PDB file of C-alpha atoms and ligand atoms in Angstrom:
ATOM      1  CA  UNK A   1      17.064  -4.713  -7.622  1.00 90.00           C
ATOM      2  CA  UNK A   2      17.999  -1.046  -7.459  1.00 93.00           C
ATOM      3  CA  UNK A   3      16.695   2.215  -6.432  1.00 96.00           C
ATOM      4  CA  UNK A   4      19.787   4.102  -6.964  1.00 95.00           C
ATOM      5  CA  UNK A   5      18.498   7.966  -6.169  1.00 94.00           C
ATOM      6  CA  UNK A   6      15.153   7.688  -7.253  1.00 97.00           C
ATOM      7  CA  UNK A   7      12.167   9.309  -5.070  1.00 97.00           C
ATOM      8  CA  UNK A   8       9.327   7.178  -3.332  1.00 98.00           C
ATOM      9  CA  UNK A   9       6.457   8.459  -1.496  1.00 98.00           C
ATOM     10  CA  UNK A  10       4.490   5.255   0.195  1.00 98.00           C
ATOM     11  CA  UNK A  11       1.339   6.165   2.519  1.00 98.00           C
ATOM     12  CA  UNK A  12       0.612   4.218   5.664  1.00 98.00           C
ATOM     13  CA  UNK A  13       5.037   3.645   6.897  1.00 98.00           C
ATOM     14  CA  UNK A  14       4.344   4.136  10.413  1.00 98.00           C
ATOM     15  CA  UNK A  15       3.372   0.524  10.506  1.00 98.00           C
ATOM     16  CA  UNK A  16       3.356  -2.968   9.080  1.00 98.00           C
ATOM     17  CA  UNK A  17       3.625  -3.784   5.301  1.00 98.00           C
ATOM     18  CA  UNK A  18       4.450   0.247   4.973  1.00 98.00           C
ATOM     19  CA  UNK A  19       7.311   0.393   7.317  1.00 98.00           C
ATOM     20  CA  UNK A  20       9.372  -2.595   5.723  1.00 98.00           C
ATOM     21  CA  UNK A  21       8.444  -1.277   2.595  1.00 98.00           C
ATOM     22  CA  UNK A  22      10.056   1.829   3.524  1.00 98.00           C
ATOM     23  CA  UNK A  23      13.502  -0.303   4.779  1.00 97.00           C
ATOM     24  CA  UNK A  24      13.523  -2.268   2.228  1.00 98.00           C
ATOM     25  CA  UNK A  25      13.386   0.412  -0.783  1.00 98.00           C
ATOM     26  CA  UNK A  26      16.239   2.477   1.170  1.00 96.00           C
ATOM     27  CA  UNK A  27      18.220  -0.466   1.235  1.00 95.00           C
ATOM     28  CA  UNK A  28      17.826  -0.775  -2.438  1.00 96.00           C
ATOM     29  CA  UNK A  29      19.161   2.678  -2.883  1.00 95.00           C
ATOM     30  CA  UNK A  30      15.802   5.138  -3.019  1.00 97.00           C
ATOM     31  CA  UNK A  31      14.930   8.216  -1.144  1.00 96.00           C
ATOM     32  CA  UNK A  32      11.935   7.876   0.413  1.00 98.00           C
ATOM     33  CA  UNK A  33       9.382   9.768   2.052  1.00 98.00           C
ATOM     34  CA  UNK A  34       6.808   8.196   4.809  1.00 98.00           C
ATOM     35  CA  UNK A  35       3.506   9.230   5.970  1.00 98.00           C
ATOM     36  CA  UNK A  36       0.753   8.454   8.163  1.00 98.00           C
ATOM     37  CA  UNK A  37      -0.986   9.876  10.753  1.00 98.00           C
ATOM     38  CA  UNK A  38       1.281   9.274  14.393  1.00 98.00           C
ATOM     39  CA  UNK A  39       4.138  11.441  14.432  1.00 98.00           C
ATOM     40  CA  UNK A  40       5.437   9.394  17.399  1.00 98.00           C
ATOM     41  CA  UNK A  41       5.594   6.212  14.969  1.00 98.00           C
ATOM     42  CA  UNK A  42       6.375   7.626  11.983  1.00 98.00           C
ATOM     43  CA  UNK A  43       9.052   9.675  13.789  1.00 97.00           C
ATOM     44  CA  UNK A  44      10.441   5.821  14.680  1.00 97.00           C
ATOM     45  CA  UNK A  45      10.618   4.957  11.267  1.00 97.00           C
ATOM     46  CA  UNK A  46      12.360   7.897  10.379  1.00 96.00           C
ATOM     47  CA  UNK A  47      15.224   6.948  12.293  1.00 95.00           C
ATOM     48  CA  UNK A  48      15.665   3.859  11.204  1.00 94.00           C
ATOM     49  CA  UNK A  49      15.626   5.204   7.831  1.00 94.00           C
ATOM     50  CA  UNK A  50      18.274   7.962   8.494  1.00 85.00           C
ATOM     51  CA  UNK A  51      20.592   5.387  10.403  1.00 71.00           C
ATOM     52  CA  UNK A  52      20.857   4.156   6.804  1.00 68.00           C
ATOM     53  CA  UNK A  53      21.423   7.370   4.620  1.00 62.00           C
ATOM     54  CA  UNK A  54      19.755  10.747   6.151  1.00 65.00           C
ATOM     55  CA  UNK A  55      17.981  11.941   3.029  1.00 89.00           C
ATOM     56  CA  UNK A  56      14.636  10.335   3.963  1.00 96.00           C
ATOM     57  CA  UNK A  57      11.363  12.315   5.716  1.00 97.00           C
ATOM     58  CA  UNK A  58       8.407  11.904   7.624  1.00 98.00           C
ATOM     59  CA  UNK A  59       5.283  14.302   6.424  1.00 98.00           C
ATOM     60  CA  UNK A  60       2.647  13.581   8.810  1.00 98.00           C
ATOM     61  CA  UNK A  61      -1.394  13.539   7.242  1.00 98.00           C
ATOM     62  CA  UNK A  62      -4.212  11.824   7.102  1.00 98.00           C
ATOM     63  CA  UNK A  63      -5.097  10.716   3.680  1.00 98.00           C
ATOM     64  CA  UNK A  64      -9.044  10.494   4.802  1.00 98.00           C
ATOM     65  CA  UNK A  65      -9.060  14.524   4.438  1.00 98.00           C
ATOM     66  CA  UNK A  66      -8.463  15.660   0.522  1.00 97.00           C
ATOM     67  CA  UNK A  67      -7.039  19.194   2.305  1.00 98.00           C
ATOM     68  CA  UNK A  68      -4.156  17.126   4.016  1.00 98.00           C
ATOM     69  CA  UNK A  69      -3.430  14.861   0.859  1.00 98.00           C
ATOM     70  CA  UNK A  70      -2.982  18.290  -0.681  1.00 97.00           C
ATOM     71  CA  UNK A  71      -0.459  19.733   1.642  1.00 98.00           C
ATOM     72  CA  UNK A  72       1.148  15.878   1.648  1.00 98.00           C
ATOM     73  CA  UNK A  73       1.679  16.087  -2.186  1.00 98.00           C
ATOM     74  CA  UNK A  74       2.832  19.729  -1.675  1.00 98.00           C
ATOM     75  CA  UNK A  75       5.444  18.951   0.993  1.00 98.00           C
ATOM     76  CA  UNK A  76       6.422  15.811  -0.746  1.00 98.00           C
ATOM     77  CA  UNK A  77       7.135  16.974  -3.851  1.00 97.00           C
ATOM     78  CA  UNK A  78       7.785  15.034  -7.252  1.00 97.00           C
ATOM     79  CA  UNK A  79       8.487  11.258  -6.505  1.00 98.00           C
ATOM     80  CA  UNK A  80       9.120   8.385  -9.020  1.00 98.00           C
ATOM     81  CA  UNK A  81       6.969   6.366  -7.258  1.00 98.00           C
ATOM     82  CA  UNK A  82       4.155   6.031  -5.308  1.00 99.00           C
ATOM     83  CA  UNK A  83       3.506   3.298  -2.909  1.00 99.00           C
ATOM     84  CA  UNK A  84      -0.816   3.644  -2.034  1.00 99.00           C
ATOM     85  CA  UNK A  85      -0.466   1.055   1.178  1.00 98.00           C
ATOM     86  CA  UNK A  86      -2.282   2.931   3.735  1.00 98.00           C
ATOM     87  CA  UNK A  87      -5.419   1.248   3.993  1.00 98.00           C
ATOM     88  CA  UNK A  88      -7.627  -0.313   6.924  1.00 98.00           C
ATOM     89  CA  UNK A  89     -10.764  -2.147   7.799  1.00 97.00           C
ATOM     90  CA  UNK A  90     -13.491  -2.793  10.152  1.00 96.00           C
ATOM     91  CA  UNK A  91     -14.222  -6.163  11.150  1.00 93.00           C
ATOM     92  CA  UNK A  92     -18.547  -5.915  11.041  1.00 96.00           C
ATOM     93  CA  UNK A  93     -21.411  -7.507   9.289  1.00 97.00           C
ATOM     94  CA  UNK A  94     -22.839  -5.610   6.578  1.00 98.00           C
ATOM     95  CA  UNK A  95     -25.922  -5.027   9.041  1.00 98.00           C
ATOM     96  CA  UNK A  96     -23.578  -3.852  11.500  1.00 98.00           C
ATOM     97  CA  UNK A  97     -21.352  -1.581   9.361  1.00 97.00           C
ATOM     98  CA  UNK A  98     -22.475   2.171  10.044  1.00 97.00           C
ATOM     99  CA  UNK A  99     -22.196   5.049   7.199  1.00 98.00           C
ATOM    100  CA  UNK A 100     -19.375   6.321   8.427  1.00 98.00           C
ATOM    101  CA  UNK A 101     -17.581   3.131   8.789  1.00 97.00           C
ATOM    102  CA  UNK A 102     -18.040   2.452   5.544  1.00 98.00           C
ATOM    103  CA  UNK A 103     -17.432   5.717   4.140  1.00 98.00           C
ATOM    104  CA  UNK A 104     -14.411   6.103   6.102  1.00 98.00           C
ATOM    105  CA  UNK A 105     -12.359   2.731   4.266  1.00 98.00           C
ATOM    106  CA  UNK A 106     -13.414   3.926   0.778  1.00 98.00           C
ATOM    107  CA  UNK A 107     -12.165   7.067   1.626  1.00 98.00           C
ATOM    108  CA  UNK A 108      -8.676   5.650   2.691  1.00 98.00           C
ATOM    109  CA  UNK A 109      -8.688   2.748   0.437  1.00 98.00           C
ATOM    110  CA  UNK A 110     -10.497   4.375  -2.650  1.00 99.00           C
ATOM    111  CA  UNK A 111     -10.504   8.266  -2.799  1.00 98.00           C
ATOM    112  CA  UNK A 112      -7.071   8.726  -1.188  1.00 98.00           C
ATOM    113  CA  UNK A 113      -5.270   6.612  -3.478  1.00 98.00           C
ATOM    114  CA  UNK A 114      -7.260   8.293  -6.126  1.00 98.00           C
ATOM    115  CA  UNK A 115      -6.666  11.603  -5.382  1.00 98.00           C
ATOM    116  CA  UNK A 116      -2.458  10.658  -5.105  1.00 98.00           C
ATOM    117  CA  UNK A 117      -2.416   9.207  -8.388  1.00 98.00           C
ATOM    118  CA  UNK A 118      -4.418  11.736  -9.899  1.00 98.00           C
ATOM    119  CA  UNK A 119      -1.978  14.124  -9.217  1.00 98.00           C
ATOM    120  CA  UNK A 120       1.336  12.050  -9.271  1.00 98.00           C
ATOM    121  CA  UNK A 121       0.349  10.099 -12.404  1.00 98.00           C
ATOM    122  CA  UNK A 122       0.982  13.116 -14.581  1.00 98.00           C
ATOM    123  CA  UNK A 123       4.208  14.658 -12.678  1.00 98.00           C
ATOM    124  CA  UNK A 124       5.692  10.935 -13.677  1.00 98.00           C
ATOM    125  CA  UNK A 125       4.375  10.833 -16.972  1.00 98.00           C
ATOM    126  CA  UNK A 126       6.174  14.010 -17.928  1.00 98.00           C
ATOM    127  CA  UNK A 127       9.426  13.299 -16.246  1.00 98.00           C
ATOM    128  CA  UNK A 128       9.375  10.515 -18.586  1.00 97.00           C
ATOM    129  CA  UNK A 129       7.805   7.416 -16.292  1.00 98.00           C
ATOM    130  CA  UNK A 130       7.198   6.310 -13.377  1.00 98.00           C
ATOM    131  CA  UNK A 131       5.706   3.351 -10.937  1.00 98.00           C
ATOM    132  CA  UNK A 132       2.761   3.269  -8.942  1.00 99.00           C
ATOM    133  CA  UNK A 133       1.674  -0.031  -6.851  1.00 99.00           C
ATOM    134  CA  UNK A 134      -1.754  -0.269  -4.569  1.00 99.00           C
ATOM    135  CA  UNK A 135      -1.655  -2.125  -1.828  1.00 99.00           C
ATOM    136  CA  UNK A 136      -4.824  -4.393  -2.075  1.00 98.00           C
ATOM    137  CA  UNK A 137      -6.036  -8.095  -0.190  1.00 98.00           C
ATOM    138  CA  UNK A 138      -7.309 -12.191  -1.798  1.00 97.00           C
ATOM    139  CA  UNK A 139     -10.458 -10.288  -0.159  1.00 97.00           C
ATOM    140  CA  UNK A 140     -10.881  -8.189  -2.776  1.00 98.00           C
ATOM    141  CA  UNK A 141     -12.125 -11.541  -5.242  1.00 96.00           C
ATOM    142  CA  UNK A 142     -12.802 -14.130  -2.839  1.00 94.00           C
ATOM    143  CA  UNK A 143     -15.694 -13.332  -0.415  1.00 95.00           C
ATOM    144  CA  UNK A 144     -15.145 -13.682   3.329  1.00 93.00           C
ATOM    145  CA  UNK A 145     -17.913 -12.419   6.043  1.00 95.00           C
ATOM    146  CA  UNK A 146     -17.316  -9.966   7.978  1.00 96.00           C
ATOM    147  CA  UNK A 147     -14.853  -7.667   5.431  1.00 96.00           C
ATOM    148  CA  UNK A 148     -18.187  -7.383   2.646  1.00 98.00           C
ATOM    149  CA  UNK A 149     -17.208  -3.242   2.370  1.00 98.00           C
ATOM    150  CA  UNK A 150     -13.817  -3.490   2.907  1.00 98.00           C
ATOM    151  CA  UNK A 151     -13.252  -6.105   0.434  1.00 98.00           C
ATOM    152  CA  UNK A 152     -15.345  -3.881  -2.364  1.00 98.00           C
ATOM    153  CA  UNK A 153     -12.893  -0.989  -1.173  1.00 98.00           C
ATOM    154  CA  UNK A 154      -9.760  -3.372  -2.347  1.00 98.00           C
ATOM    155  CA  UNK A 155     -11.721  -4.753  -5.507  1.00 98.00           C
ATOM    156  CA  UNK A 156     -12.159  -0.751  -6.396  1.00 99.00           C
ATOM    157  CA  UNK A 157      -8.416  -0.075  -5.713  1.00 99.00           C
ATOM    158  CA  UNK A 158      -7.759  -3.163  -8.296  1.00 98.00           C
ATOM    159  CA  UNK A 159     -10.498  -2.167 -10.767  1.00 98.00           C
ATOM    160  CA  UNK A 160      -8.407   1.531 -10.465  1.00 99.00           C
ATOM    161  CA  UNK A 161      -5.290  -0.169 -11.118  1.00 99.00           C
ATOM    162  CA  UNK A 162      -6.088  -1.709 -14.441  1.00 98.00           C
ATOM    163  CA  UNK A 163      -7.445   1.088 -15.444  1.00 98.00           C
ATOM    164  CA  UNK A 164      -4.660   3.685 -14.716  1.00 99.00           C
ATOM    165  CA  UNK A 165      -2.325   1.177 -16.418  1.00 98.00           C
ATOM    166  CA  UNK A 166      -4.132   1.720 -20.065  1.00 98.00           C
ATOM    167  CA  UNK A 167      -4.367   5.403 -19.243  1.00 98.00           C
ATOM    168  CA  UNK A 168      -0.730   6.354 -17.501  1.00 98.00           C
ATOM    169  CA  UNK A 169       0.961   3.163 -19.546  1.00 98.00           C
ATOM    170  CA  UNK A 170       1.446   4.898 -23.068  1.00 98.00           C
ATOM    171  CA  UNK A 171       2.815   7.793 -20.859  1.00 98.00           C
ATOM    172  CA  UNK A 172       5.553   5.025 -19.271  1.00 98.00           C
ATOM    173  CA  UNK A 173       3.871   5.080 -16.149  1.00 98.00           C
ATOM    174  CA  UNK A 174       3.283   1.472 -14.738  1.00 99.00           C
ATOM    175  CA  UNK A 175       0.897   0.807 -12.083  1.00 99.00           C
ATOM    176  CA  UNK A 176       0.329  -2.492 -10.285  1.00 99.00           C
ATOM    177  CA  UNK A 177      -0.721  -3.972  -7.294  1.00 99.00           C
ATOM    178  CA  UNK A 178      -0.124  -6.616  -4.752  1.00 99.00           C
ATOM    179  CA  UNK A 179      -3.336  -8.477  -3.070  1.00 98.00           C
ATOM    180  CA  UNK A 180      -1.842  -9.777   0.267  1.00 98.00           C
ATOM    181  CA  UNK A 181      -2.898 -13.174   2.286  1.00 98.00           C
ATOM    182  CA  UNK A 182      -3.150 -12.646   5.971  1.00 97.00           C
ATOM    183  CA  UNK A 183       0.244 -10.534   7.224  1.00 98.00           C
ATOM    184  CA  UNK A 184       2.038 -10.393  10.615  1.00 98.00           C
ATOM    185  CA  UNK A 185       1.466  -7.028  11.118  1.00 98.00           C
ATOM    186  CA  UNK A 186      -0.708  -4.568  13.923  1.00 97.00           C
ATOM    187  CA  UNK A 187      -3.669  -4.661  11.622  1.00 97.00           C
ATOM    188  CA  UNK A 188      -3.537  -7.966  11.866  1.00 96.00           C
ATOM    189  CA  UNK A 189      -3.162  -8.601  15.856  1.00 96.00           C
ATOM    190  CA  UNK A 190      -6.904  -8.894  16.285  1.00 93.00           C
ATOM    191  CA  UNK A 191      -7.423 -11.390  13.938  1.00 91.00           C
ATOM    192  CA  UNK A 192      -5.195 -13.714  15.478  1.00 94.00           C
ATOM    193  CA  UNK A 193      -7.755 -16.258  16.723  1.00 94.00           C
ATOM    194  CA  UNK A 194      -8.750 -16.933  12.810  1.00 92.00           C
ATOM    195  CA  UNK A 195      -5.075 -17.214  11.132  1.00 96.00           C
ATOM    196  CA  UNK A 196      -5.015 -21.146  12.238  1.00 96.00           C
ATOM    197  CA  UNK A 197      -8.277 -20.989   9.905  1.00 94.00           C
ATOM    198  CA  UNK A 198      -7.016 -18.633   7.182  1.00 94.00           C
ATOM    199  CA  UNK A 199      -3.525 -20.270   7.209  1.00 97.00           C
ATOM    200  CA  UNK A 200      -4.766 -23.862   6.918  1.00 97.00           C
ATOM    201  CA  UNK A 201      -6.240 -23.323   3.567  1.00 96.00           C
ATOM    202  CA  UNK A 202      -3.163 -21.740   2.326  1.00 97.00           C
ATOM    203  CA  UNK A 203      -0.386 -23.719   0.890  1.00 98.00           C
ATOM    204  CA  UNK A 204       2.641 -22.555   2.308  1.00 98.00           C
ATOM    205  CA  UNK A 205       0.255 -23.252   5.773  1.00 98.00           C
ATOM    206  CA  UNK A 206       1.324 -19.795   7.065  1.00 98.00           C
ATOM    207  CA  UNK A 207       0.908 -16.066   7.550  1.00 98.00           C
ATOM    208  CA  UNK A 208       3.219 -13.478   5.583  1.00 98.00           C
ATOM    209  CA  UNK A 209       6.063 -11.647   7.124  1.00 98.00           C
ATOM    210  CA  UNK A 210       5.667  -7.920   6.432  1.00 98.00           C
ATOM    211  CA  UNK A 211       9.204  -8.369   4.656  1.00 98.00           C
ATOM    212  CA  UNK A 212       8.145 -10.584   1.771  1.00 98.00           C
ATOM    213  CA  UNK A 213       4.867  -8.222   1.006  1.00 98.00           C
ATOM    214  CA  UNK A 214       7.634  -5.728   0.439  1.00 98.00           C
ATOM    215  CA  UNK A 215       9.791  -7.458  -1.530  1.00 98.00           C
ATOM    216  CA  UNK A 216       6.994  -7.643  -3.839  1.00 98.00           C
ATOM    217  CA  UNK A 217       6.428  -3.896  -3.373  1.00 99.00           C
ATOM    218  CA  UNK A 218       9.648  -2.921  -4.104  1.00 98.00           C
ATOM    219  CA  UNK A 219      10.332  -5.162  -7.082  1.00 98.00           C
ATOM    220  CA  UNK A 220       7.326  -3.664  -8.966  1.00 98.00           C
ATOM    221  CA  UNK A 221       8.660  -0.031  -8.182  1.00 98.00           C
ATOM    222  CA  UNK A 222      11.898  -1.080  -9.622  1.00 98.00           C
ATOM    223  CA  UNK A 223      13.330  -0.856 -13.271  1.00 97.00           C
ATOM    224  CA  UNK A 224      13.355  -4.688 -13.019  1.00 97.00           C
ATOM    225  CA  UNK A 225       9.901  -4.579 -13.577  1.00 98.00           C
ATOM    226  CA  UNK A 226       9.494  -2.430 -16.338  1.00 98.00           C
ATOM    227  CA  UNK A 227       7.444  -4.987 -18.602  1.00 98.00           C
ATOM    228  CA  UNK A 228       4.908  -5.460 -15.660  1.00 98.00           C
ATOM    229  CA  UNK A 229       1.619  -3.140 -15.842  1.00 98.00           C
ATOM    230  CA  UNK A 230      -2.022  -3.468 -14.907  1.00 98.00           C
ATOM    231  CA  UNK A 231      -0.828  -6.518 -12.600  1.00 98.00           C
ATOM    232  CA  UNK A 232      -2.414  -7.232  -9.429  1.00 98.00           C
ATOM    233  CA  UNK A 233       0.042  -9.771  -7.866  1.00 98.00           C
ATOM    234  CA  UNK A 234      -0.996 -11.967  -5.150  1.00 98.00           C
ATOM    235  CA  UNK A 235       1.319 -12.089  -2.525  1.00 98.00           C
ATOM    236  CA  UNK A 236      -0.630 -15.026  -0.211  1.00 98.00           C
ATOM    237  CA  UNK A 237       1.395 -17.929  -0.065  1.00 98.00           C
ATOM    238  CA  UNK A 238      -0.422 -19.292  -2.800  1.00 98.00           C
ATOM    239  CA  UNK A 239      -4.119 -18.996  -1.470  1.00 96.00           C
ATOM    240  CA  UNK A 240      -5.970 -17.537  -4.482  1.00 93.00           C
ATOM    241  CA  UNK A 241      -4.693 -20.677  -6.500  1.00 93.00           C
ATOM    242  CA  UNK A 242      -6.074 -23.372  -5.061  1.00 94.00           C
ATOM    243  CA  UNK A 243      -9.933 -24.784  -4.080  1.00 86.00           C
TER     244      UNK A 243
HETATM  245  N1  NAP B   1      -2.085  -7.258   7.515  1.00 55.75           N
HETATM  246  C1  NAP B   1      -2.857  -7.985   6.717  1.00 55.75           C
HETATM  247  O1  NAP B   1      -3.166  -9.162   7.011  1.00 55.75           O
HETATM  248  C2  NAP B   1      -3.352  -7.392   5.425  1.00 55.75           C
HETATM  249  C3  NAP B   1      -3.999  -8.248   4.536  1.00 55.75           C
HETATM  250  C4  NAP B   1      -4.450  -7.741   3.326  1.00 55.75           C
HETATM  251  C5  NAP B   1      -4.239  -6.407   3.008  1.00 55.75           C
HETATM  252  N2  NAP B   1      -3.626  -5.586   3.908  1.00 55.75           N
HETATM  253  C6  NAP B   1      -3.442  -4.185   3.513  1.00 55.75           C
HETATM  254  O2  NAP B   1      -2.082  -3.840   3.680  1.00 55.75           O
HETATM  255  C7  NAP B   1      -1.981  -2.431   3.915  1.00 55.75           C
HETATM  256  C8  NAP B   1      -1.074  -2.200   5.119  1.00 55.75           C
HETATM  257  O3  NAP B   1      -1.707  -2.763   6.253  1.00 55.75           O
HETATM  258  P1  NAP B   1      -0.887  -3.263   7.520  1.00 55.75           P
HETATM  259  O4  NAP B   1      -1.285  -4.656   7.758  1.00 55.75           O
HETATM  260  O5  NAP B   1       0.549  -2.909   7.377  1.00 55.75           O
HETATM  261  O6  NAP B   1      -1.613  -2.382   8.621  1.00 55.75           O
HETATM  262  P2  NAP B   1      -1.058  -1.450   9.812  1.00 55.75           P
HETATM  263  O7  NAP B   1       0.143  -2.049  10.410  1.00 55.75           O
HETATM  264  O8  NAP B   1      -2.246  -1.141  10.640  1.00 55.75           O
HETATM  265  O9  NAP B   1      -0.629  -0.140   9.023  1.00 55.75           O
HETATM  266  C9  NAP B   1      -1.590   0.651   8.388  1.00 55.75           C
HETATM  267  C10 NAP B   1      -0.960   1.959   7.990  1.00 55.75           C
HETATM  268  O10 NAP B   1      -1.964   2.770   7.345  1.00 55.75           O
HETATM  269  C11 NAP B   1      -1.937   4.056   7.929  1.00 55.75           C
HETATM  270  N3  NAP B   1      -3.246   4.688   7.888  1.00 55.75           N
HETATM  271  C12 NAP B   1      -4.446   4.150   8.212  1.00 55.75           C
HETATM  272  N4  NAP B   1      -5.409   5.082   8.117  1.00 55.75           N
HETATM  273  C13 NAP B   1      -4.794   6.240   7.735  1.00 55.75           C
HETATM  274  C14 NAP B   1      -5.249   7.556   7.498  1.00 55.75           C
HETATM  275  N5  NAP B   1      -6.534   7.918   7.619  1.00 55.75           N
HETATM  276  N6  NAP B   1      -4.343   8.493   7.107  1.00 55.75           N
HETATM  277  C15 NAP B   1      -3.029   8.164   6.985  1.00 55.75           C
HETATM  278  N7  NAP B   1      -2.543   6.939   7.209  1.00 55.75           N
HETATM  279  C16 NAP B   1      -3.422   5.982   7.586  1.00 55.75           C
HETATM  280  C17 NAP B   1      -1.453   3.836   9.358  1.00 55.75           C
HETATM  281  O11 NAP B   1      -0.795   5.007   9.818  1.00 55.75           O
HETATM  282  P3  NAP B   1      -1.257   5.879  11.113  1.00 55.75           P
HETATM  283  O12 NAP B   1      -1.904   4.955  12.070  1.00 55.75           O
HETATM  284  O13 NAP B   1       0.036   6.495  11.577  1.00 55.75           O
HETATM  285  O14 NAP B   1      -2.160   6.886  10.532  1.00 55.75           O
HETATM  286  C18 NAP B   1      -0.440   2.718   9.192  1.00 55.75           C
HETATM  287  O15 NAP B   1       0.842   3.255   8.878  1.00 55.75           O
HETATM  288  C19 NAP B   1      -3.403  -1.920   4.093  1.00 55.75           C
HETATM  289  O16 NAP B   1      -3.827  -1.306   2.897  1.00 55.75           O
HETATM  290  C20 NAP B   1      -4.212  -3.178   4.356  1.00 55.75           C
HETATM  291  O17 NAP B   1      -5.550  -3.056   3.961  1.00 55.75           O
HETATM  292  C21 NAP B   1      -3.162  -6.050   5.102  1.00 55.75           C
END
């Protein structure tokens, strides 16, 4: 695979699936910028970006607030691709969910990623293509209590990628996604008393690695790709296939 020079903005790098993502596409050659709301964190990242190649930036934001996406897409400048992986969720019944809880993951997992393509999408389109890939979950189509509005957050994000792919694809801009199986990362800490449960009905009996979502991530930002639109890959060791 190979990034050789081109630009990547991916939301949510001072953690998890966002962080490798980040390694892993400056390995393969790209310049990338990171975001997310701890400086202290992303400011880690950063340097083990730089220790690489020392082209790379931190913009700190928080994607919940339209005025900050602004200023992020202002700072950032025009990338090649976008990576929409920031994303969280709240752990509630649907009695238990409050207004702002669910308002809050639709506007990180919905309107932020909306309001980043919205304005990337076009800046791609006219420097003749690009590739943006959402970062959703198996929630998103199979139901599981306890993640009712976070999984109709995802399923949004995936109903949004198929759609930007028919609109942005004629332009050459692909857009995909990856829906991820339980992953080793922070997000995923508190949930460790139900991965013996999750991982027992998945074939390859485990949890992901933060390294192999990003493999995925990175392949479908790459040239290697270019045939691949309006895909939303599952990246769960095989858990969406099987009863
Ligand atoms: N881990 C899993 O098992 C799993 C499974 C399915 C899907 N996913 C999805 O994978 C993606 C990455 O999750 P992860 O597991 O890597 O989680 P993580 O380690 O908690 O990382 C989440 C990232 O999102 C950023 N973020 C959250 N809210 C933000 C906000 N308001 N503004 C800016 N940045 C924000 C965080 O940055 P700051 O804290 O610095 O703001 C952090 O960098 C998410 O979209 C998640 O829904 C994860």
């Amino acid at each position: 695979m190979n990034l050789n020079g081109k630009k990547i903005l991916v939301t949510g790098a001072t953690s998890g699936v966002g962080r490798e993502t980040a390694k892993l596409a400056v390995q393969y050659g790209a310049v990338v910028t990171i975001t997310g709301r701890d400086e202290a964190r992303g400011s880690g990242v950063l340097g083990e970006l730089t220790a690489t190649q020392g082209r790379h930036r931190f913009i700190a934001a928080d994607v919940s607030d339209p005025d900050e996406l602004r200023r992020l897409i202002r700072e950032a400048g025009p990338v090649d691709a976008l990576v929409n992986n920031a994303g969280y969720w709240e752990l509630a019944p649907t009695a238990d969910t409050s207004e702002g809880g669910f308002d809050g993951m639709f506007a990180v997992n919905v309107k932020a990623p909306f309001l980043l393509t919205a304005a990337y999408a076009p800046t791609m389109a006219a420097a003749g293509g690009g590739a943006i890939v959402n970062v959703s979950t198996m929630v998103a189509s199979r139901g599981m209590a306890g993640k009712a509005a976070y999984g109709a957050s995802k399923a949004a994000l995936e109903s949004l990628t198929r759609s930007w792919a028919a609109e942005y694809g004629p332009m050459g801009v692909r857009v995909n996604a990856v829906a991820l199986g339980p992953t080793l990362t922070p997000a995923s800490e508190p949930m460790a008393d139900m991965l013996p449960t999750l991982t027992a009905a998945i074939p390859l009996r485990r949890a992901a690695q933060p390294r192999e979502v990003a493999a995925a991530i990175v392949y479908l930002c790459c040239d290697e790709s270019s045939y691949v639109t309006g895909a939303v890959v599952p990246v769960d060791g095989g858990r969406q296939s099987v009863l």
